[in-house]
JSON list of C-alpha atoms in Angstrom, two decimals:
[
{"chain": "A", "resi": 1, "resn": "UNK", "atom": "CA", "xyz": [-52.72, -182.64, -73.24]},
{"chain": "A", "resi": 2, "resn": "UNK", "atom": "CA", "xyz": [-51.93, -183.30, -69.55]},
{"chain": "A", "resi": 3, "resn": "UNK", "atom": "CA", "xyz": [-55.15, -185.10, -69.07]},
{"chain": "A", "resi": 4, "resn": "UNK", "atom": "CA", "xyz": [-54.44, -187.41, -71.93]},
{"chain": "A", "resi": 5, "resn": "UNK", "atom": "CA", "xyz": [-50.91, -188.05, -70.65]},
{"chain": "A", "resi": 6, "resn": "UNK", "atom": "CA", "xyz": [-52.25, -188.72, -67.24]},
{"chain": "A", "resi": 7, "resn": "UNK", "atom": "CA", "xyz": [-54.93, -191.16, -68.55]},
{"chain": "A", "resi": 8, "resn": "UNK", "atom": "CA", "xyz": [-52.32, -193.10, -70.57]},
{"chain": "A", "resi": 9, "resn": "UNK", "atom": "CA", "xyz": [-49.91, -193.23, -67.52]},
{"chain": "A", "resi": 10, "resn": "UNK", "atom": "CA", "xyz": [-52.99, -194.74, -65.56]},
{"chain": "A", "resi": 11, "resn": "UNK", "atom": "CA", "xyz": [-53.52, -197.31, -68.06]},
{"chain": "A", "resi": 12, "resn": "UNK", "atom": "CA", "xyz": [-50.06, -198.25, -68.53]},
{"chain": "A", "resi": 13, "resn": "UNK", "atom": "CA", "xyz": [-49.73, -198.79, -64.67]},
{"chain": "A", "resi": 14, "resn": "UNK", "atom": "CA", "xyz": [-53.02, -200.83, -64.65]},
{"chain": "A", "resi": 15, "resn": "UNK", "atom": "CA", "xyz": [-51.66, -203.11, -67.51]},
{"chain": "A", "resi": 16, "resn": "UNK", "atom": "CA", "xyz": [-48.24, -203.62, -65.82]},
{"chain": "A", "resi": 17, "resn": "UNK", "atom": "CA", "xyz": [-50.08, -204.41, -62.44]},
{"chain": "A", "resi": 18, "resn": "UNK", "atom": "CA", "xyz": [-52.17, -207.17, -64.03]},
{"chain": "A", "resi": 19, "resn": "UNK", "atom": "CA", "xyz": [-49.28, -208.63, -65.98]},
{"chain": "A", "resi": 20, "resn": "UNK", "atom": "CA", "xyz": [-48.22, -212.03, -64.63]},
{"chain": "A", "resi": 21, "resn": "UNK", "atom": "CA", "xyz": [-44.80, -213.44, -65.30]},
{"chain": "A", "resi": 22, "resn": "UNK", "atom": "CA", "xyz": [-44.99, -217.12, -65.96]},
{"chain": "A", "resi": 23, "resn": "UNK", "atom": "CA", "xyz": [-41.64, -217.82, -64.84]},
{"chain": "A", "resi": 24, "resn": "UNK", "atom": "CA", "xyz": [-42.54, -217.01, -61.26]},
{"chain": "A", "resi": 25, "resn": "UNK", "atom": "CA", "xyz": [-44.94, -218.56, -59.06]},
{"chain": "A", "resi": 26, "resn": "UNK", "atom": "CA", "xyz": [-46.53, -216.00, -56.61]},
{"chain": "A", "resi": 27, "resn": "UNK", "atom": "CA", "xyz": [-48.00, -217.71, -53.54]},
{"chain": "A", "resi": 28, "resn": "UNK", "atom": "CA", "xyz": [-48.50, -217.37, -49.86]},
{"chain": "A", "resi": 29, "resn": "UNK", "atom": "CA", "xyz": [-46.64, -219.36, -47.39]},
{"chain": "A", "resi": 30, "resn": "UNK", "atom": "CA", "xyz": [-47.85, -219.80, -43.62]},
{"chain": "A", "resi": 31, "resn": "UNK", "atom": "CA", "xyz": [-46.25, -221.54, -41.00]},
{"chain": "A", "resi": 32, "resn": "UNK", "atom": "CA", "xyz": [-47.36, -222.09, -37.33]},
{"chain": "A", "resi": 33, "resn": "UNK", "atom": "CA", "xyz": [-45.86, -219.52, -34.57]},
{"chain": "A", "resi": 34, "resn": "UNK", "atom": "CA", "xyz": [-46.73, -220.62, -31.21]},
{"chain": "A", "resi": 35, "resn": "UNK", "atom": "CA", "xyz": [-48.98, -222.99, -29.32]},
{"chain": "A", "resi": 36, "resn": "UNK", "atom": "CA", "xyz": [-52.58, -223.40, -29.70]},
{"chain": "A", "resi": 37, "resn": "UNK", "atom": "CA", "xyz": [-54.63, -220.94, -27.27]},
{"chain": "A", "resi": 38, "resn": "UNK", "atom": "CA", "xyz": [-58.13, -220.67, -26.30]},
{"chain": "A", "resi": 39, "resn": "UNK", "atom": "CA", "xyz": [-59.95, -217.67, -28.15]},
{"chain": "A", "resi": 40, "resn": "UNK", "atom": "CA", "xyz": [-61.02, -214.66, -26.17]},
{"chain": "A", "resi": 41, "resn": "UNK", "atom": "CA", "xyz": [-64.64, -214.18, -25.51]},
{"chain": "A", "resi": 42, "resn": "UNK", "atom": "CA", "xyz": [-64.79, -211.15, -28.19]},
{"chain": "A", "resi": 43, "resn": "UNK", "atom": "CA", "xyz": [-63.35, -213.30, -30.93]},
{"chain": "A", "resi": 44, "resn": "UNK", "atom": "CA", "xyz": [-65.42, -216.46, -30.49]},
{"chain": "A", "resi": 45, "resn": "UNK", "atom": "CA", "xyz": [-67.79, -215.62, -33.34]},
{"chain": "A", "resi": 46, "resn": "UNK", "atom": "CA", "xyz": [-64.70, -215.48, -35.87]},
{"chain": "A", "resi": 47, "resn": "UNK", "atom": "CA", "xyz": [-64.29, -218.44, -38.16]},
{"chain": "A", "resi": 48, "resn": "UNK", "atom": "CA", "xyz": [-60.78, -219.27, -36.89]},
{"chain": "A", "resi": 49, "resn": "UNK", "atom": "CA", "xyz": [-62.31, -220.00, -33.55]},
{"chain": "A", "resi": 50, "resn": "UNK", "atom": "CA", "xyz": [-64.54, -222.81, -34.66]},
{"chain": "A", "resi": 51, "resn": "UNK", "atom": "CA", "xyz": [-65.17, -225.72, -33.96]},
{"chain": "A", "resi": 52, "resn": "UNK", "atom": "CA", "xyz": [-63.24, -225.99, -30.70]},
{"chain": "A", "resi": 53, "resn": "UNK", "atom": "CA", "xyz": [-62.82, -222.29, -29.70]},
{"chain": "A", "resi": 54, "resn": "UNK", "atom": "CA", "xyz": [-59.09, -222.47, -29.88]},
{"chain": "A", "resi": 55, "resn": "UNK", "atom": "CA", "xyz": [-56.82, -220.56, -32.27]},
{"chain": "A", "resi": 56, "resn": "UNK", "atom": "CA", "xyz": [-53.04, -220.71, -33.38]},
{"chain": "A", "resi": 57, "resn": "UNK", "atom": "CA", "xyz": [-50.90, -217.85, -34.56]},
{"chain": "A", "resi": 58, "resn": "UNK", "atom": "CA", "xyz": [-49.45, -218.01, -38.06]},
{"chain": "A", "resi": 59, "resn": "UNK", "atom": "CA", "xyz": [-46.81, -216.12, -39.85]},
{"chain": "A", "resi": 60, "resn": "UNK", "atom": "CA", "xyz": [-47.73, -215.73, -43.45]},
{"chain": "A", "resi": 61, "resn": "UNK", "atom": "CA", "xyz": [-45.49, -214.26, -46.10]},
{"chain": "A", "resi": 62, "resn": "UNK", "atom": "CA", "xyz": [-45.92, -213.58, -49.84]},
{"chain": "A", "resi": 63, "resn": "UNK", "atom": "CA", "xyz": [-43.18, -215.31, -51.63]},
{"chain": "A", "resi": 64, "resn": "UNK", "atom": "CA", "xyz": [-42.24, -215.19, -55.28]},
{"chain": "A", "resi": 65, "resn": "UNK", "atom": "CA", "xyz": [-40.43, -218.40, -56.16]},
{"chain": "A", "resi": 66, "resn": "UNK", "atom": "CA", "xyz": [-38.67, -218.98, -59.57]},
{"chain": "A", "resi": 67, "resn": "UNK", "atom": "CA", "xyz": [-39.96, -222.14, -61.39]},
{"chain": "A", "resi": 68, "resn": "UNK", "atom": "CA", "xyz": [-37.11, -224.24, -62.57]},
{"chain": "A", "resi": 69, "resn": "UNK", "atom": "CA", "xyz": [-39.20, -227.17, -63.95]},
{"chain": "A", "resi": 70, "resn": "UNK", "atom": "CA", "xyz": [-41.52, -227.13, -66.85]},
{"chain": "A", "resi": 71, "resn": "UNK", "atom": "CA", "xyz": [-45.24, -226.49, -65.94]},
{"chain": "A", "resi": 72, "resn": "UNK", "atom": "CA", "xyz": [-46.34, -229.91, -67.20]},
{"chain": "A", "resi": 73, "resn": "UNK", "atom": "CA", "xyz": [-43.76, -231.91, -65.00]},
{"chain": "A", "resi": 74, "resn": "UNK", "atom": "CA", "xyz": [-45.89, -234.56, -62.99]},
{"chain": "A", "resi": 75, "resn": "UNK", "atom": "CA", "xyz": [-43.75, -234.33, -59.80]},
{"chain": "A", "resi": 76, "resn": "UNK", "atom": "CA", "xyz": [-42.74, -230.71, -59.29]},
{"chain": "A", "resi": 77, "resn": "UNK", "atom": "CA", "xyz": [-39.70, -229.94, -57.04]},
{"chain": "A", "resi": 78, "resn": "UNK", "atom": "CA", "xyz": [-40.66, -228.48, -53.61]},
{"chain": "A", "resi": 79, "resn": "UNK", "atom": "CA", "xyz": [-39.71, -224.84, -53.03]},
{"chain": "A", "resi": 80, "resn": "UNK", "atom": "CA", "xyz": [-37.02, -224.25, -50.53]},
{"chain": "A", "resi": 81, "resn": "UNK", "atom": "CA", "xyz": [-37.97, -223.48, -46.90]},
{"chain": "A", "resi": 82, "resn": "UNK", "atom": "CA", "xyz": [-37.00, -219.90, -47.12]},
{"chain": "A", "resi": 83, "resn": "UNK", "atom": "CA", "xyz": [-38.08, -218.27, -50.36]},
{"chain": "A", "resi": 84, "resn": "UNK", "atom": "CA", "xyz": [-35.45, -216.01, -51.83]},
{"chain": "A", "resi": 85, "resn": "UNK", "atom": "CA", "xyz": [-38.21, -213.25, -52.86]},
{"chain": "A", "resi": 86, "resn": "UNK", "atom": "CA", "xyz": [-39.99, -212.83, -49.54]},
{"chain": "A", "resi": 87, "resn": "UNK", "atom": "CA", "xyz": [-41.77, -209.85, -49.19]},
{"chain": "A", "resi": 88, "resn": "UNK", "atom": "CA", "xyz": [-42.60, -209.66, -45.46]},
{"chain": "A", "resi": 89, "resn": "UNK", "atom": "CA", "xyz": [-44.61, -211.40, -42.93]},
{"chain": "A", "resi": 90, "resn": "UNK", "atom": "CA", "xyz": [-48.24, -210.97, -41.97]},
{"chain": "A", "resi": 91, "resn": "UNK", "atom": "CA", "xyz": [-49.51, -212.51, -38.78]},
{"chain": "A", "resi": 92, "resn": "UNK", "atom": "CA", "xyz": [-52.76, -214.60, -39.08]},
{"chain": "A", "resi": 93, "resn": "UNK", "atom": "CA", "xyz": [-54.91, -217.22, -37.12]},
{"chain": "A", "resi": 94, "resn": "UNK", "atom": "CA", "xyz": [-55.93, -220.61, -37.82]},
{"chain": "A", "resi": 95, "resn": "UNK", "atom": "CA", "xyz": [-58.19, -222.82, -36.24]},
{"chain": "A", "resi": 96, "resn": "UNK", "atom": "CA", "xyz": [-56.71, -225.61, -34.29]},
{"chain": "A", "resi": 97, "resn": "UNK", "atom": "CA", "xyz": [-57.65, -228.75, -32.14]},
{"chain": "A", "resi": 98, "resn": "UNK", "atom": "CA", "xyz": [-57.96, -228.85, -28.36]},
{"chain": "A", "resi": 99, "resn": "UNK", "atom": "CA", "xyz": [-55.37, -227.51, -25.98]},
{"chain": "A", "resi": 100, "resn": "UNK", "atom": "CA", "xyz": [-54.00, -230.44, -24.21]},
{"chain": "A", "resi": 101, "resn": "UNK", "atom": "CA", "xyz": [-53.57, -228.66, -20.86]},
{"chain": "A", "resi": 102, "resn": "UNK", "atom": "CA", "xyz": [-57.03, -227.11, -20.83]},
{"chain": "A", "resi": 103, "resn": "UNK", "atom": "CA", "xyz": [-58.42, -230.68, -21.63]},
{"chain": "A", "resi": 104, "resn": "UNK", "atom": "CA", "xyz": [-56.41, -232.26, -18.88]},
{"chain": "A", "resi": 105, "resn": "UNK", "atom": "CA", "xyz": [-57.79, -229.96, -16.36]},
{"chain": "A", "resi": 106, "resn": "UNK", "atom": "CA", "xyz": [-61.33, -230.18, -17.71]},
{"chain": "A", "resi": 107, "resn": "UNK", "atom": "CA", "xyz": [-60.97, -234.19, -17.31]},
{"chain": "A", "resi": 108, "resn": "UNK", "atom": "CA", "xyz": [-59.59, -233.85, -13.76]},
{"chain": "A", "resi": 109, "resn": "UNK", "atom": "CA", "xyz": [-62.59, -231.59, -12.90]},
{"chain": "A", "resi": 110, "resn": "UNK", "atom": "CA", "xyz": [-65.13, -234.06, -14.48]},
{"chain": "A", "resi": 111, "resn": "UNK", "atom": "CA", "xyz": [-63.46, -236.90, -12.43]},
{"chain": "A", "resi": 112, "resn": "UNK", "atom": "CA", "xyz": [-63.33, -234.95, -9.28]},
{"chain": "A", "resi": 113, "resn": "UNK", "atom": "CA", "xyz": [-67.17, -234.08, -9.72]},
{"chain": "A", "resi": 114, "resn": "UNK", "atom": "CA", "xyz": [-68.01, -237.76, -10.30]},
{"chain": "A", "resi": 115, "resn": "UNK", "atom": "CA", "xyz": [-66.17, -238.73, -7.16]},
{"chain": "A", "resi": 116, "resn": "UNK", "atom": "CA", "xyz": [-67.87, -236.13, -5.17]},
{"chain": "A", "resi": 117, "resn": "UNK", "atom": "CA", "xyz": [-71.35, -237.15, -6.40]},
{"chain": "A", "resi": 118, "resn": "UNK", "atom": "CA", "xyz": [-70.27, -240.86, -5.90]},
{"chain": "A", "resi": 119, "resn": "UNK", "atom": "CA", "xyz": [-69.28, -240.08, -2.29]},
{"chain": "A", "resi": 120, "resn": "UNK", "atom": "CA", "xyz": [-72.53, -238.06, -1.55]},
{"chain": "A", "resi": 121, "resn": "UNK", "atom": "CA", "xyz": [-74.52, -241.05, -3.08]},
{"chain": "A", "resi": 122, "resn": "UNK", "atom": "CA", "xyz": [-72.88, -243.63, -1.10]},
{"chain": "A", "resi": 123, "resn": "UNK", "atom": "CA", "xyz": [-73.07, -241.69, 2.24]},
{"chain": "A", "resi": 124, "resn": "UNK", "atom": "CA", "xyz": [-76.68, -241.02, 1.69]},
{"chain": "A", "resi": 125, "resn": "UNK", "atom": "CA", "xyz": [-77.44, -244.85, 0.90]},
{"chain": "A", "resi": 126, "resn": "UNK", "atom": "CA", "xyz": [-75.65, -245.92, 4.07]},
{"chain": "A", "resi": 127, "resn": "UNK", "atom": "CA", "xyz": [-77.54, -243.49, 6.27]},
{"chain": "A", "resi": 128, "resn": "UNK", "atom": "CA", "xyz": [-80.57, -244.54, 4.67]},
{"chain": "A", "resi": 129, "resn": "UNK", "atom": "CA", "xyz": [-79.96, -248.35, 5.12]},
{"chain": "A", "resi": 130, "resn": "UNK", "atom": "CA", "xyz": [-78.95, -247.69, 8.76]},
{"chain": "A", "resi": 131, "resn": "UNK", "atom": "CA", "xyz": [-82.13, -245.94, 9.48]},
{"chain": "A", "resi": 132, "resn": "UNK", "atom": "CA", "xyz": [-84.30, -248.47, 7.79]},
{"chain": "A", "resi": 133, "resn": "UNK", "atom": "CA", "xyz": [-82.48, -251.32, 9.80]},
{"chain": "A", "resi": 134, "resn": "UNK", "atom": "CA", "xyz": [-82.89, -249.40, 13.13]},
{"chain": "A", "resi": 135, "resn": "UNK", "atom": "CA", "xyz": [-86.56, -248.90, 12.46]},
{"chain": "A", "resi": 136, "resn": "UNK", "atom": "CA", "xyz": [-87.23, -252.63, 11.37]},
{"chain": "A", "resi": 137, "resn": "UNK", "atom": "CA", "xyz": [-85.21, -253.57, 14.64]},
{"chain": "A", "resi": 138, "resn": "UNK", "atom": "CA", "xyz": [-87.70, -251.42, 16.74]},
{"chain": "A", "resi": 139, "resn": "UNK", "atom": "CA", "xyz": [-90.60, -252.84, 14.95]},
{"chain": "A", "resi": 140, "resn": "UNK", "atom": "CA", "xyz": [-89.38, -256.37, 15.53]},
{"chain": "A", "resi": 141, "resn": "UNK", "atom": "CA", "xyz": [-88.71, -255.64, 19.13]},
{"chain": "A", "resi": 142, "resn": "UNK", "atom": "CA", "xyz": [-92.29, -254.39, 19.77]},
{"chain": "A", "resi": 143, "resn": "UNK", "atom": "CA", "xyz": [-93.81, -257.35, 17.79]},
{"chain": "A", "resi": 144, "resn": "UNK", "atom": "CA", "xyz": [-91.94, -260.03, 20.02]},
{"chain": "A", "resi": 145, "resn": "UNK", "atom": "CA", "xyz": [-92.41, -258.05, 23.28]},
{"chain": "A", "resi": 146, "resn": "UNK", "atom": "CA", "xyz": [-89.09, -257.07, 24.08]},
{"chain": "A", "resi": 147, "resn": "UNK", "atom": "CA", "xyz": [-90.16, -253.38, 24.53]},
{"chain": "A", "resi": 148, "resn": "UNK", "atom": "CA", "xyz": [-92.89, -253.08, 27.28]},
{"chain": "A", "resi": 149, "resn": "UNK", "atom": "CA", "xyz": [-95.22, -250.11, 27.44]},
{"chain": "A", "resi": 150, "resn": "UNK", "atom": "CA", "xyz": [-94.35, -248.34, 24.16]},
{"chain": "A", "resi": 151, "resn": "UNK", "atom": "CA", "xyz": [-97.39, -246.67, 22.36]}
]
């Protein structure tokens, strides 16, 4: 007898858990919380770290919003910003674009490296041209006889 009562109680709980009230709209609402930040190295394989390797913290809450309009209304009224049936918040991550501070630092690093390479290239070019000019001047001096004895 107890076994039958227990089974009946389990079936009633399952049916009640699956019952959906059409007058209520159950949804999850997420809002950004904090700035976009680089993903740590151990989380780079996670889907929220793609495509740029950055993530943003989200606070998600399960909301129960009573519907005041018929379901076939073409332009439903948007829910209020704070749902009356909020059940709690869950932190989650979402992918986000580039971090402006990091992009700015990377840009200045790129410009600095380019300026360094340009300065080295110009310096090498000036030294080479001076060396070639001196060599040509010596050859001309030998050719016209300004230098006696030589080799």
